[in-house]
PDB file of C-alpha atoms and ligand atoms in Angstrom:
ATOM      1  CA  MET F   1      -8.763  57.701-115.279  1.00 42.00           C
ATOM      2  CA  GLY F   2      -7.606  58.509-118.770  1.00 44.00           C
ATOM      3  CA  ALA F   3      -7.766  61.935-120.304  1.00 48.00           C
ATOM      4  CA  TRP F   4     -11.426  62.117-121.233  1.00 48.00           C
ATOM      5  CA  ALA F   5     -12.334  64.486-124.009  1.00 44.00           C
ATOM      6  CA  THR F   6     -15.296  65.923-122.105  1.00 47.00           C
ATOM      7  CA  ALA F   7     -14.462  69.615-122.254  1.00 53.00           C
ATOM      8  CA  ARG F   8     -13.653  69.638-125.937  1.00 80.00           C
ATOM      9  CA  ILE F   9     -16.702  67.862-127.326  1.00 92.00           C
ATOM     10  CA  LYS F  10     -18.538  70.011-129.874  1.00 93.00           C
ATOM     11  CA  GLY F  11     -21.207  67.481-130.744  1.00 96.00           C
ATOM     12  CA  ILE F  12     -21.986  64.199-132.418  1.00 96.00           C
ATOM     13  CA  ALA F  13     -21.897  63.552-136.158  1.00 95.00           C
ATOM     14  CA  LYS F  14     -25.412  63.124-137.486  1.00 95.00           C
ATOM     15  CA  SER F  15     -24.505  59.897-139.296  1.00 94.00           C
ATOM     16  CA  THR F  16     -23.122  58.452-136.053  1.00 95.00           C
ATOM     17  CA  LEU F  17     -26.324  59.281-134.199  1.00 97.00           C
ATOM     18  CA  GLU F  18     -28.404  57.740-136.983  1.00 96.00           C
ATOM     19  CA  PHE F  19     -26.232  54.653-136.771  1.00 94.00           C
ATOM     20  CA  ILE F  20     -26.811  54.468-132.998  1.00 95.00           C
ATOM     21  CA  LEU F  21     -30.566  54.736-133.466  1.00 96.00           C
ATOM     22  CA  GLU F  22     -30.531  52.045-136.158  1.00 95.00           C
ATOM     23  CA  VAL F  23     -28.579  49.631-134.003  1.00 91.00           C
ATOM     24  CA  SER F  24     -30.814  50.393-131.010  1.00 92.00           C
ATOM     25  CA  LYS F  25     -33.830  49.586-133.110  1.00 94.00           C
ATOM     26  CA  SER F  26     -32.449  46.373-134.548  1.00 91.00           C
ATOM     27  CA  SER F  27     -31.255  45.220-131.110  1.00 86.00           C
ATOM     28  CA  ALA F  28     -34.641  45.756-129.476  1.00 87.00           C
ATOM     29  CA  PRO F  29     -36.045  44.362-127.283  1.00 85.00           C
ATOM     30  CA  ARG F  30     -32.480  43.738-126.151  1.00 83.00           C
ATOM     31  CA  GLU F  31     -30.260  46.598-125.092  1.00 84.00           C
ATOM     32  CA  PHE F  32     -26.991  47.380-126.717  1.00 83.00           C
ATOM     33  CA  ALA F  33     -24.127  49.261-125.151  1.00 85.00           C
ATOM     34  CA  GLY F  34     -20.989  50.920-126.356  1.00 87.00           C
ATOM     35  CA  LEU F  35     -18.480  53.666-125.848  1.00 87.00           C
ATOM     36  CA  LEU F  36     -18.355  56.901-127.811  1.00 92.00           C
ATOM     37  CA  ARG F  37     -15.090  57.844-129.404  1.00 88.00           C
ATOM     38  CA  ALA F  38     -14.373  61.408-130.401  1.00 88.00           C
ATOM     39  CA  GLU F  39     -12.038  62.810-132.996  1.00 85.00           C
ATOM     40  CA  ASP F  40     -11.290  66.533-133.163  1.00 84.00           C
ATOM     41  CA  GLY F  41     -14.037  67.156-130.625  1.00 88.00           C
ATOM     42  CA  VAL F  42     -16.712  65.377-132.622  1.00 91.00           C
ATOM     43  CA  ILE F  43     -18.191  62.047-131.583  1.00 93.00           C
ATOM     44  CA  LYS F  44     -17.837  59.847-134.655  1.00 91.00           C
ATOM     45  CA  ASP F  45     -17.364  56.267-133.535  1.00 89.00           C
ATOM     46  CA  VAL F  46     -19.161  53.697-131.472  1.00 89.00           C
ATOM     47  CA  ILE F  47     -17.084  51.015-129.844  1.00 84.00           C
ATOM     48  CA  PHE F  48     -19.378  48.085-129.231  1.00 76.00           C
ATOM     49  CA  LEU F  49     -19.030  46.196-126.047  1.00 66.00           C
ATOM     50  CA  PRO F  50     -19.968  42.632-125.333  1.00 60.00           C
ATOM     51  CA  GLY F  51     -22.904  42.184-123.025  1.00 55.00           C
ATOM     52  CA  THR F  52     -25.810  44.465-122.419  1.00 49.00           C
ATOM     53  CA  GLU F  53     -25.640  45.468-118.779  1.00 55.00           C
ATOM     54  CA  SER F  54     -24.168  48.771-117.691  1.00 55.00           C
ATOM     55  CA  SER F  55     -22.092  46.888-115.142  1.00 54.00           C
ATOM     56  CA  GLN F  56     -20.511  44.897-117.945  1.00 54.00           C
ATOM     57  CA  VAL F  57     -19.724  48.113-119.754  1.00 56.00           C
ATOM     58  CA  SER F  58     -17.964  49.372-116.631  1.00 53.00           C
ATOM     59  CA  ALA F  59     -15.932  46.203-116.455  1.00 48.00           C
ATOM     60  CA  THR F  60     -14.779  46.621-120.029  1.00 55.00           C
ATOM     61  CA  ILE F  61     -13.803  50.255-119.772  1.00 54.00           C
ATOM     62  CA  ARG F  62     -10.413  49.471-118.340  1.00 52.00           C
ATOM     63  CA  LEU F  63      -9.532  47.998-121.733  1.00 52.00           C
ATOM     64  CA  PHE F  64      -9.691  51.496-123.119  1.00 54.00           C
ATOM     65  CA  MET F  65      -7.402  53.214-120.670  1.00 50.00           C
ATOM     66  CA  MET F  66      -4.978  53.853-123.470  1.00 49.00           C
ATOM     67  CA  PRO F  67      -3.625  57.312-124.265  1.00 48.00           C
ATOM     68  CA  ASN F  68      -4.439  57.181-127.956  1.00 53.00           C
ATOM     69  CA  ILE F  69      -8.123  56.452-127.538  1.00 59.00           C
ATOM     70  CA  SER F  70     -10.315  59.395-126.724  1.00 74.00           C
ATOM     71  CA  ILE F  71     -13.505  58.175-125.072  1.00 83.00           C
ATOM     72  CA  ALA F  72     -16.149  60.875-124.816  1.00 91.00           C
ATOM     73  CA  GLY F  73     -18.686  58.795-122.929  1.00 92.00           C
ATOM     74  CA  SER F  74     -21.078  55.927-123.440  1.00 92.00           C
ATOM     75  CA  VAL F  75     -24.179  54.968-125.325  1.00 93.00           C
ATOM     76  CA  HIS F  76     -26.819  52.376-124.615  1.00 91.00           C
ATOM     77  CA  SER F  77     -30.382  51.709-125.541  1.00 92.00           C
ATOM     78  CA  HIS F  78     -33.490  51.292-123.452  1.00 92.00           C
ATOM     79  CA  PRO F  79     -36.122  49.039-124.978  1.00 89.00           C
ATOM     80  CA  THR F  80     -38.810  51.334-123.579  1.00 91.00           C
ATOM     81  CA  SER F  81     -39.447  55.014-124.172  1.00 92.00           C
ATOM     82  CA  ASN F  82     -38.046  55.768-120.701  1.00 95.00           C
ATOM     83  CA  THR F  83     -34.699  57.466-121.245  1.00 96.00           C
ATOM     84  CA  ASN F  84     -34.052  58.200-117.573  1.00 96.00           C
ATOM     85  CA  PRO F  85     -30.802  56.695-116.307  1.00 95.00           C
ATOM     86  CA  SER F  86     -31.030  53.798-113.880  1.00 93.00           C
ATOM     87  CA  ARG F  87     -28.852  53.627-110.788  1.00 92.00           C
ATOM     88  CA  ALA F  88     -26.410  51.367-112.647  1.00 90.00           C
ATOM     89  CA  ASP F  89     -26.386  53.867-115.513  1.00 92.00           C
ATOM     90  CA  LEU F  90     -25.459  56.696-113.135  1.00 94.00           C
ATOM     91  CA  ALA F  91     -22.581  54.653-111.741  1.00 90.00           C
ATOM     92  CA  LEU F  92     -21.405  54.073-115.297  1.00 89.00           C
ATOM     93  CA  PHE F  93     -21.703  57.725-116.320  1.00 92.00           C
ATOM     94  CA  ALA F  94     -19.557  58.762-113.379  1.00 90.00           C
ATOM     95  CA  ARG F  95     -16.778  56.584-114.742  1.00 86.00           C
ATOM     96  CA  VAL F  96     -16.762  56.994-118.498  1.00 85.00           C
ATOM     97  CA  GLY F  97     -16.929  60.668-119.323  1.00 84.00           C
ATOM     98  CA  GLY F  98     -19.178  63.622-119.844  1.00 92.00           C
ATOM     99  CA  HIS F  99     -21.395  62.488-122.713  1.00 96.00           C
ATOM    100  CA  ASN F 100     -23.657  59.521-122.187  1.00 97.00           C
ATOM    101  CA  ILE F 101     -26.451  58.814-124.617  1.00 97.00           C
ATOM    102  CA  ILE F 102     -29.554  56.800-123.795  1.00 96.00           C
ATOM    103  CA  ALA F 103     -31.638  55.937-126.850  1.00 96.00           C
ATOM    104  CA  GLY F 104     -35.186  54.873-126.067  1.00 96.00           C
ATOM    105  CA  ALA F 105     -37.974  53.490-128.212  1.00 95.00           C
ATOM    106  CA  PRO F 106     -39.030  54.328-130.904  1.00 96.00           C
ATOM    107  CA  TYR F 107     -35.387  55.228-131.599  1.00 96.00           C
ATOM    108  CA  ASP F 108     -35.920  58.343-133.641  1.00 96.00           C
ATOM    109  CA  MET F 109     -34.189  61.722-133.544  1.00 95.00           C
ATOM    110  CA  ARG F 110     -36.410  62.794-130.647  1.00 95.00           C
ATOM    111  CA  SER F 111     -36.195  59.689-128.481  1.00 96.00           C
ATOM    112  CA  TRP F 112     -32.671  59.985-127.143  1.00 98.00           C
ATOM    113  CA  ARG F 113     -31.069  62.038-124.406  1.00 98.00           C
ATOM    114  CA  CYS F 114     -27.553  62.841-123.320  1.00 98.00           C
ATOM    115  CA  TYR F 115     -26.292  63.035-119.739  1.00 98.00           C
ATOM    116  CA  ASP F 116     -23.138  64.340-118.158  1.00 96.00           C
ATOM    117  CA  SER F 117     -21.055  62.360-115.691  1.00 94.00           C
ATOM    118  CA  ASN F 118     -23.324  63.509-112.858  1.00 96.00           C
ATOM    119  CA  GLY F 119     -26.423  62.208-114.593  1.00 97.00           C
ATOM    120  CA  HIS F 120     -27.726  65.643-115.542  1.00 97.00           C
ATOM    121  CA  SER F 121     -29.427  65.988-118.893  1.00 97.00           C
ATOM    122  CA  ILE F 122     -27.286  68.030-121.284  1.00 96.00           C
ATOM    123  CA  VAL F 123     -27.553  69.277-124.843  1.00 96.00           C
ATOM    124  CA  LEU F 124     -25.457  67.378-127.350  1.00 97.00           C
ATOM    125  CA  LYS F 125     -25.357  69.117-130.695  1.00 96.00           C
ATOM    126  CA  VAL F 126     -26.004  67.026-133.772  1.00 97.00           C
ATOM    127  CA  LEU F 127     -23.500  68.094-136.406  1.00 95.00           C
ATOM    128  CA  ASP F 128     -24.328  67.564-140.039  1.00 92.00           C
ATOM    129  CA  ILE F 129     -20.774  66.981-141.129  1.00 86.00           C
ATOM    130  CA  GLU F 130     -19.124  64.797-143.675  1.00 77.00           C
ATOM    131  CA  PHE F 131     -16.211  62.669-142.663  1.00 70.00           C
ATOM    132  CA  ASP F 132     -14.106  59.995-144.196  1.00 61.00           C
ATOM    133  CA  ASP F 133     -16.083  56.827-143.710  1.00 56.00           C
ATOM    134  CA  ASP F 134     -13.368  54.429-144.822  1.00 50.00           C
ATOM    135  CA  ASP F 135     -12.918  53.584-141.204  1.00 48.00           C
ATOM    136  CA  SER F 136     -15.959  51.724-140.042  1.00 44.00           C
ATOM    137  CA  ASP F 137     -18.143  53.220-137.330  1.00 49.00           C
ATOM    138  CA  LEU F 138     -18.252  49.781-135.863  1.00 50.00           C
ATOM    139  CA  VAL F 139     -15.303  48.558-133.865  1.00 48.00           C
ATOM    140  CA  LEU F 140     -15.818  45.009-132.728  1.00 46.00           C
ATOM    141  CA  LEU F 141     -13.936  43.603-129.802  1.00 44.00           C
TER     142      LEU F 141
HETATM  143 ZN1   ZN K 201     -29.889  52.259-118.892  1.00 86.60          ZN
END
């Protein structure tokens, strides 16, 4: 595996989380899935992946085994309010890194959870920081 940024993650930028919740909402009832990219220990970017199944996310991860991309984990939505990881989700989490967000309906600041690579619920701090937004949050494949 690549050098995941797990140990150095301080949190997620508030604007990135809001973006995730917006996209989750607009994708519903379909799921969306992506990878979380961190910069200086802060999750700031979502790399969108084609497809909606966790297994498809796993298949795409090998594309990101590059030393200059720091993947902190994954994000996907659940069209229900159930934010518990499925068995496929757990298999994904074990592969992608220590911070895996599941956003459930109604996609507000209280309806998401973060899991480590073992599928345990963890606290991910939401950081109200400003950052240069010239680079889009959205990286399309
Ligand atoms: Zn899931």
